[in-house]
Short mmCIF file of C-alpha atoms and ligand atoms in Angstrom, two decimals:
data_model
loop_
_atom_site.label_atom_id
_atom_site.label_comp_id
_atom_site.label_asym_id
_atom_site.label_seq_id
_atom_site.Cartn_x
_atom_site.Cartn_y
_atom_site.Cartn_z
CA UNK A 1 -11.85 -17.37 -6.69
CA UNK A 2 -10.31 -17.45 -3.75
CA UNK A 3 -12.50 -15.81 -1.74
CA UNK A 4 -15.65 -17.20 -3.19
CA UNK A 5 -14.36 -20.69 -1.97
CA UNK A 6 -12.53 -20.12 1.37
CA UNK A 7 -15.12 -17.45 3.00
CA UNK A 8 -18.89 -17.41 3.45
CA UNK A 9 -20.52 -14.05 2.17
CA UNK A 10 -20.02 -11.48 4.52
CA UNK A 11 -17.75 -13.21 6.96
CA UNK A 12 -14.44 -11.27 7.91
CA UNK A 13 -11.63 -10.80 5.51
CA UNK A 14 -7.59 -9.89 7.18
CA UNK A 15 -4.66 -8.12 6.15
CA UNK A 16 -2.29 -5.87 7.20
CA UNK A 17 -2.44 -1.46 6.71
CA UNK A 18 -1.01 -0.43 5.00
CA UNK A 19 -1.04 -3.35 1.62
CA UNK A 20 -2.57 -3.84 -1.72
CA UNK A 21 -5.48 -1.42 -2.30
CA UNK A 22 -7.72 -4.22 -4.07
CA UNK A 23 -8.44 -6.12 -1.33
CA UNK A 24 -10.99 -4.19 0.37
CA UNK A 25 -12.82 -3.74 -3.00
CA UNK A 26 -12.45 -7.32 -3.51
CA UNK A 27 -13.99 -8.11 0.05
CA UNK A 28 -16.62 -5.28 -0.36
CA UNK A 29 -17.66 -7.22 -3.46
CA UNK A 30 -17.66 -10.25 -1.40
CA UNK A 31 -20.26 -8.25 1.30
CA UNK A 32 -17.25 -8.90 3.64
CA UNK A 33 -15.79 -6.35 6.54
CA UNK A 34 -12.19 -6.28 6.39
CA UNK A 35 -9.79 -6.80 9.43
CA UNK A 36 -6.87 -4.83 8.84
CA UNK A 37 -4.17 -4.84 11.46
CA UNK A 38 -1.23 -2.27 11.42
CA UNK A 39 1.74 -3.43 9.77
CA UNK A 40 5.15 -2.30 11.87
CA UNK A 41 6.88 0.41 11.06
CA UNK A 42 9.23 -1.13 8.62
CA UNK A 43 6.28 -2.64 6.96
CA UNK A 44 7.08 -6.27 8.73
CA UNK A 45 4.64 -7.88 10.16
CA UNK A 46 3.64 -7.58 13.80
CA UNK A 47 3.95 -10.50 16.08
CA UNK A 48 0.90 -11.08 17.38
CA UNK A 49 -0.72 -10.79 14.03
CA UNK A 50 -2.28 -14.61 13.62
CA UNK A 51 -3.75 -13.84 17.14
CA UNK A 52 -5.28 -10.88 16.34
CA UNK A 53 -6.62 -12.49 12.86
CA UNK A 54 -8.04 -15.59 14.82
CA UNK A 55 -9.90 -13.29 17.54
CA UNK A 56 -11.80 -11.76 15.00
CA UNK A 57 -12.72 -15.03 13.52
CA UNK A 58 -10.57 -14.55 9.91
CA UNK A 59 -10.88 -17.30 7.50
CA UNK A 60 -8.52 -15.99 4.99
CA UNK A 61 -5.49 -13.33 5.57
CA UNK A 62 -3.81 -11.45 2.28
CA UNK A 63 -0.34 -10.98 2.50
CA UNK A 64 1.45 -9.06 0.15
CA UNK A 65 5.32 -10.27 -0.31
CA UNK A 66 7.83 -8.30 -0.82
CA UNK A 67 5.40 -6.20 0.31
CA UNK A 68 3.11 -3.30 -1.53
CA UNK A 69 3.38 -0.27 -1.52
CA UNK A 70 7.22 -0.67 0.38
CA UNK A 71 9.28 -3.29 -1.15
CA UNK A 72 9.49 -4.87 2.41
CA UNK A 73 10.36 -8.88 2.28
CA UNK A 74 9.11 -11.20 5.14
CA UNK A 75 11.29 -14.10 5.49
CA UNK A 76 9.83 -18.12 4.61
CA UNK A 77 10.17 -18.56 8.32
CA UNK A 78 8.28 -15.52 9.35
CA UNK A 79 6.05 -16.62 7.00
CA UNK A 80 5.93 -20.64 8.07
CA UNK A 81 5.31 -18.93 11.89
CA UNK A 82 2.32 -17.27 10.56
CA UNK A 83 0.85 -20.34 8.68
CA UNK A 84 1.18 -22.08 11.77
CA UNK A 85 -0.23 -19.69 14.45
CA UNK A 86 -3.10 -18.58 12.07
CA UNK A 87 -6.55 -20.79 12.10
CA UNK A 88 -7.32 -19.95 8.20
CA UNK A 89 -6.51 -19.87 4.74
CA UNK A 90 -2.90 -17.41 4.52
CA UNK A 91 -2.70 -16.16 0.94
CA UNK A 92 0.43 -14.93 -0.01
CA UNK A 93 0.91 -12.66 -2.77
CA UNK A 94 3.97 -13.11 -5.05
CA UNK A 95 3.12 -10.85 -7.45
CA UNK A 96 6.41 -8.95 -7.27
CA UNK A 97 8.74 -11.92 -5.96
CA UNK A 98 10.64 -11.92 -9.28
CA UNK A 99 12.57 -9.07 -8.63
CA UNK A 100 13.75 -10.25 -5.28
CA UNK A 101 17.76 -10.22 -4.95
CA UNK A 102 18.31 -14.23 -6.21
CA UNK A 103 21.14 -13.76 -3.44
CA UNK A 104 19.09 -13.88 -0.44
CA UNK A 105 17.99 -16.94 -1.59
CA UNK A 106 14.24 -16.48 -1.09
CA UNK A 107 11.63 -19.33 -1.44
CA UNK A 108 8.61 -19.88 -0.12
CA UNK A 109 7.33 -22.99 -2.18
CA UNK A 110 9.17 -25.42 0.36
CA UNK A 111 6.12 -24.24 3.09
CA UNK A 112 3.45 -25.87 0.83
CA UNK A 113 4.60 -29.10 1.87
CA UNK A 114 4.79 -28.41 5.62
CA UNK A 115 1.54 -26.37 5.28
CA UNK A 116 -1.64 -27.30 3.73
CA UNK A 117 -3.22 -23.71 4.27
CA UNK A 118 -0.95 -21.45 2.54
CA UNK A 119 -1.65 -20.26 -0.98
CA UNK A 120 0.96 -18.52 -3.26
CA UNK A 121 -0.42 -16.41 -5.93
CA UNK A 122 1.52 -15.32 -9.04
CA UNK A 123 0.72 -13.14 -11.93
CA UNK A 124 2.38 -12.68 -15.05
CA UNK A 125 1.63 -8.50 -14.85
CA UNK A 126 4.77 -7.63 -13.52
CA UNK A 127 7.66 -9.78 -14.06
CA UNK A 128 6.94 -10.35 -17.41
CA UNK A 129 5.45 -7.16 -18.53
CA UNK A 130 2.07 -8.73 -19.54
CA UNK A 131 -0.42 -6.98 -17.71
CA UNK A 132 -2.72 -7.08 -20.52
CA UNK A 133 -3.04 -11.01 -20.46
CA UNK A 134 -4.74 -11.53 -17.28
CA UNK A 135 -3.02 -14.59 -16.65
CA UNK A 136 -2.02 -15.49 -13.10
CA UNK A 137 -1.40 -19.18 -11.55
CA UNK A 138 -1.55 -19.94 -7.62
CA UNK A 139 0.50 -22.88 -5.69
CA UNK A 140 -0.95 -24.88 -2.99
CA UNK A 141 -1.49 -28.19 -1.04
CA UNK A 142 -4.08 -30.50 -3.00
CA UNK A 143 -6.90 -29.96 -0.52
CA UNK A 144 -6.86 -26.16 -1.37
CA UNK A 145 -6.53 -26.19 -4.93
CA UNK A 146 -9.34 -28.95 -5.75
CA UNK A 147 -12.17 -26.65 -4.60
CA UNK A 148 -10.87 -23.74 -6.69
CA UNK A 149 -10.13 -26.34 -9.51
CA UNK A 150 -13.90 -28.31 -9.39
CA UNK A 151 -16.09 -25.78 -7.30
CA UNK A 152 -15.29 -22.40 -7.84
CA UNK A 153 -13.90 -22.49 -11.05
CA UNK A 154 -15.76 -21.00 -14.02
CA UNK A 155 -15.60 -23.80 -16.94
CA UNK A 156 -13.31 -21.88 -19.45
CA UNK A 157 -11.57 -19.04 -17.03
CA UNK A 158 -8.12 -19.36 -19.23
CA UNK A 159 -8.78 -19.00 -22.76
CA UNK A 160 -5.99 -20.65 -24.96
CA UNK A 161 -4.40 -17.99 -26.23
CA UNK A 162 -3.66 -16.57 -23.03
CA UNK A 163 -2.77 -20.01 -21.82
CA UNK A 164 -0.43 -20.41 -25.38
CA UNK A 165 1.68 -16.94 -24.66
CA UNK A 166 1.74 -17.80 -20.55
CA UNK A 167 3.86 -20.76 -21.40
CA UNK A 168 5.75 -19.35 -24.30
CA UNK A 169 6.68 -16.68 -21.87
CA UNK A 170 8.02 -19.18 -19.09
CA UNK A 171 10.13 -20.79 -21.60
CA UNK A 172 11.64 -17.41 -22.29
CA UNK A 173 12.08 -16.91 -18.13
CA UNK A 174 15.72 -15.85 -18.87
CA UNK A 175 14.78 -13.21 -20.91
CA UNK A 176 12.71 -11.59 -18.67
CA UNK A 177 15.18 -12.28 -15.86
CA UNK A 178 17.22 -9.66 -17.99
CA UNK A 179 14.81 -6.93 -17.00
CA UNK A 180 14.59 -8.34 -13.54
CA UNK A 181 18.43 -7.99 -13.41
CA UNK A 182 18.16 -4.54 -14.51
CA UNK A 183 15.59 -3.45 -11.97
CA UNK A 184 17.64 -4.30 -9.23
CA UNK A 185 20.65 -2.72 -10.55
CA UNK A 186 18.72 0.77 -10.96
CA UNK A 187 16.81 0.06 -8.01
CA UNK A 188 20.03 0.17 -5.53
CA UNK A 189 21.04 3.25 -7.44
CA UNK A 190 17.91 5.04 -7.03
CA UNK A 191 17.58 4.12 -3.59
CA UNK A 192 21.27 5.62 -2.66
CA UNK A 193 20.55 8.57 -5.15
CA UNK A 194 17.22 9.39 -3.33
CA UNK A 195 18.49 8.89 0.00
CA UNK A 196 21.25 11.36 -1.10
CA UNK A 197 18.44 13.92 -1.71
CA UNK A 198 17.34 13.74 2.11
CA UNK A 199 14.58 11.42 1.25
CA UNK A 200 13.95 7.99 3.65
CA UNK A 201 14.19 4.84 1.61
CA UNK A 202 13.96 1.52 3.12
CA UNK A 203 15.80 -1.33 1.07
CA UNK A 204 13.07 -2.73 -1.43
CA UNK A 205 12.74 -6.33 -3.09
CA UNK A 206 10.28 -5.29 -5.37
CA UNK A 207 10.22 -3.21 -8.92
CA UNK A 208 9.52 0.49 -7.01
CA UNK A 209 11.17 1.98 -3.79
CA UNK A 210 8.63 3.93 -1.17
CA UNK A 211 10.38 7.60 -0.62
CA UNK A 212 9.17 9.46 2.72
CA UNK A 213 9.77 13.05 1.30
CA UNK A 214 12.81 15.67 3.47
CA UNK A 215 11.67 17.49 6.63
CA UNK A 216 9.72 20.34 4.88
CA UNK A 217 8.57 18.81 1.72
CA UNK A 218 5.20 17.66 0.80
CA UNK A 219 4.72 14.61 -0.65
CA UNK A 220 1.73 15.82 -2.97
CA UNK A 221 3.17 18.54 -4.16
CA UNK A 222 6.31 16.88 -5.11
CA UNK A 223 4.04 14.15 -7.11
CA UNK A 224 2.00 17.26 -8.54
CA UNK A 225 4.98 18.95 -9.64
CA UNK A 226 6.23 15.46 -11.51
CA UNK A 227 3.01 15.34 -12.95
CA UNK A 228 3.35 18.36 -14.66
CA UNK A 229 6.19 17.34 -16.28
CA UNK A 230 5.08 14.24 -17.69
CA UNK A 231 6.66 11.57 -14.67
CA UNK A 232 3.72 9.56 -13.29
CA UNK A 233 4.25 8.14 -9.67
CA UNK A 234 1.91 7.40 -6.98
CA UNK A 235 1.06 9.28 -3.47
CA UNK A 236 -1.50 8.13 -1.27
CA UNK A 237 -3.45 10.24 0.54
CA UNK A 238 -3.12 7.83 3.96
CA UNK A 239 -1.82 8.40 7.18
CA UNK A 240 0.43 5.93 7.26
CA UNK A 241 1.90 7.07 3.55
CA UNK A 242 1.02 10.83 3.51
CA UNK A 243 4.86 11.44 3.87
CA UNK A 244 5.69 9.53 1.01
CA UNK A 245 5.93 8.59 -3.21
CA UNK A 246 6.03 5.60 -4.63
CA UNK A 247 8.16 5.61 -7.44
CA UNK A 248 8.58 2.85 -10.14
CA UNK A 249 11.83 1.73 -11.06
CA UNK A 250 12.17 3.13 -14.60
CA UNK A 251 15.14 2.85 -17.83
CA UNK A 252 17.97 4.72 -15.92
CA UNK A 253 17.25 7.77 -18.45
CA UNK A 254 13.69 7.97 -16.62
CA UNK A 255 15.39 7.23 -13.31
CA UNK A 256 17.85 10.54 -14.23
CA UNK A 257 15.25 12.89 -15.53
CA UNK A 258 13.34 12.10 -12.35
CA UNK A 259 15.84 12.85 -10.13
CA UNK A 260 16.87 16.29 -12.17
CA UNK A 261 13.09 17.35 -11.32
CA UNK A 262 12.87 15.95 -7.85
CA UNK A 263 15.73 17.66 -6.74
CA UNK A 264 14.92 21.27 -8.59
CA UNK A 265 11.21 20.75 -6.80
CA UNK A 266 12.67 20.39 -3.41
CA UNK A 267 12.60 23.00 -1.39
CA UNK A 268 16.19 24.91 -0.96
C1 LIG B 301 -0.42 -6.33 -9.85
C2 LIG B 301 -0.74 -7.04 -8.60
C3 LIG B 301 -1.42 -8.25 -8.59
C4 LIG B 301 -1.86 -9.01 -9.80
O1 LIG B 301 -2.45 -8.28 -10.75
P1 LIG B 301 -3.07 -8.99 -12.03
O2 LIG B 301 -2.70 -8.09 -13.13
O3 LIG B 301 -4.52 -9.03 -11.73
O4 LIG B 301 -2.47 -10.36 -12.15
C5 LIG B 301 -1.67 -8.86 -7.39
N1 LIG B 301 -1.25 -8.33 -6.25
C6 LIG B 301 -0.57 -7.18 -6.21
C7 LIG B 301 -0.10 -6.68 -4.90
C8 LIG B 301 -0.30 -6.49 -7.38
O5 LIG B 301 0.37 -5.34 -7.32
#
């Protein structure tokens, strides 16, 4: 929806490379060419990124925070820098943000008021474990969400069940903030445990950790040999991630059988 009302057919899409792998379908759906501009190494984003977005005439720039496929979290000032600098619509995507550490005290809803071209999307997929339901909700000044609202909008895009178990699941937020407490506690030992196994893992505020594999492993073959016994995580066969797994936090029995295989399949 967002697309459809922000960006003419075929007009130039941005983001940063490595993110979120449906973008580019969504923007080859759209007819649109997508402007992709390399993230830094720690997956932050590069300063001159708004420049480079308005010199190739971007309407509307995806950014993923924390940040897909890393963990990576841009600050709300990085973030109000960017809104500033950049002459377009700046989507930010919150789809993991409840599984940031509540201690660092992140919150980027306070920029809606100060900017009236940033979008925050949410989703219920991942913090509450209801992929199924297809029910996601964006923030935004007025002027952005009336066109989606009365333009874009299909009449009936929520049906009322959906709508029914979205809001019965808000009301339960504290349960789910259970399983967000959880994640984080399995997702500092997993880190430190995979680290301990040679592997380079940067500190992640989202519900997996990215793993570059030891000097001498290969990342494929270490997600092959997983595979093989049952433990599903991703690789992606790109150059900036060709080193390196993606690896859901799991139960911390999952977490332990999939360090007992990781470190048998390393090489001695
Ligand atoms: C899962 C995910 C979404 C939202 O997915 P829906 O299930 O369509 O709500 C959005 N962005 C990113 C980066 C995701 O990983």
């Amino acid at each position: 929806m967002v697309i459809t009302t922000f960006v003419e057919p075929g007009a130039p899409i941005g983001t940063v490379d490595p993110s979120y792998s449906l973008y580019p379908v969504l923007a080859a759906i759209h007819g649109s060419p997508m402007v992709r501009v390399d993230s830094n190494l720690d997956f932050g984003l590069p300063r001159d990124l708004a420049a480079q977005m308005n010199a190739a005439s971007v309407k509307l720039l995806f950014i993923v925070n924390p940040h897909a496929p890393s963990g990576h979290l841009i600050t709300p000032a990085a973030l109000s820098q960017l809104a500033r600098d950049f002459g377009g619509v700046l989507l930010i995507d919150e789809a993991y943000v409840d599984f940031v550490d509540p201690a660092l005290g992140h919150d980027v809803v306070p920029l809606l008021a100060q900017h009236d071209n940033v979008l925050l999307l949410r989703s219920m997929s991942k913090g509450y474990s209801l992929a199924g339901l297809r029910f996601g909700y964006g923030l935004g000044a007025e002027s952005l969400i009336k066109p989606l609202l009365w333009k874009t909008r299909d009449s009936y895009n929520v049906d009322a069940i959906a709508q029914r178990l979205a809001t019965a699941s808000l009301r339960h937020r504290p349960r789910a903030a259970e399983t967000w407490t959880a994640v984080r506690v399995e997702r500092t030992r997993l880190t430190l445990a995979l680290r301990q196994l040679g592997f380079s893992v940067p500190d992640s505020q989202s519900n997996f950790v990215l793993a570059s594999v030891p000097d001498g492993a290969s990342a494929p073959e270490l997600q092959r040999g997983l595979e093989r016994d049952g433990v599903l995580i991703r690789y992606f066969a790109e150059p900036r991630l060709r080193h390196a797994l993606r690896i859901s936090i799991g139960t911390p029995a999952q977490n332990d059988r999939l360090l007992q295989l990781l470190s048998a399949l390393l090489p001695a």
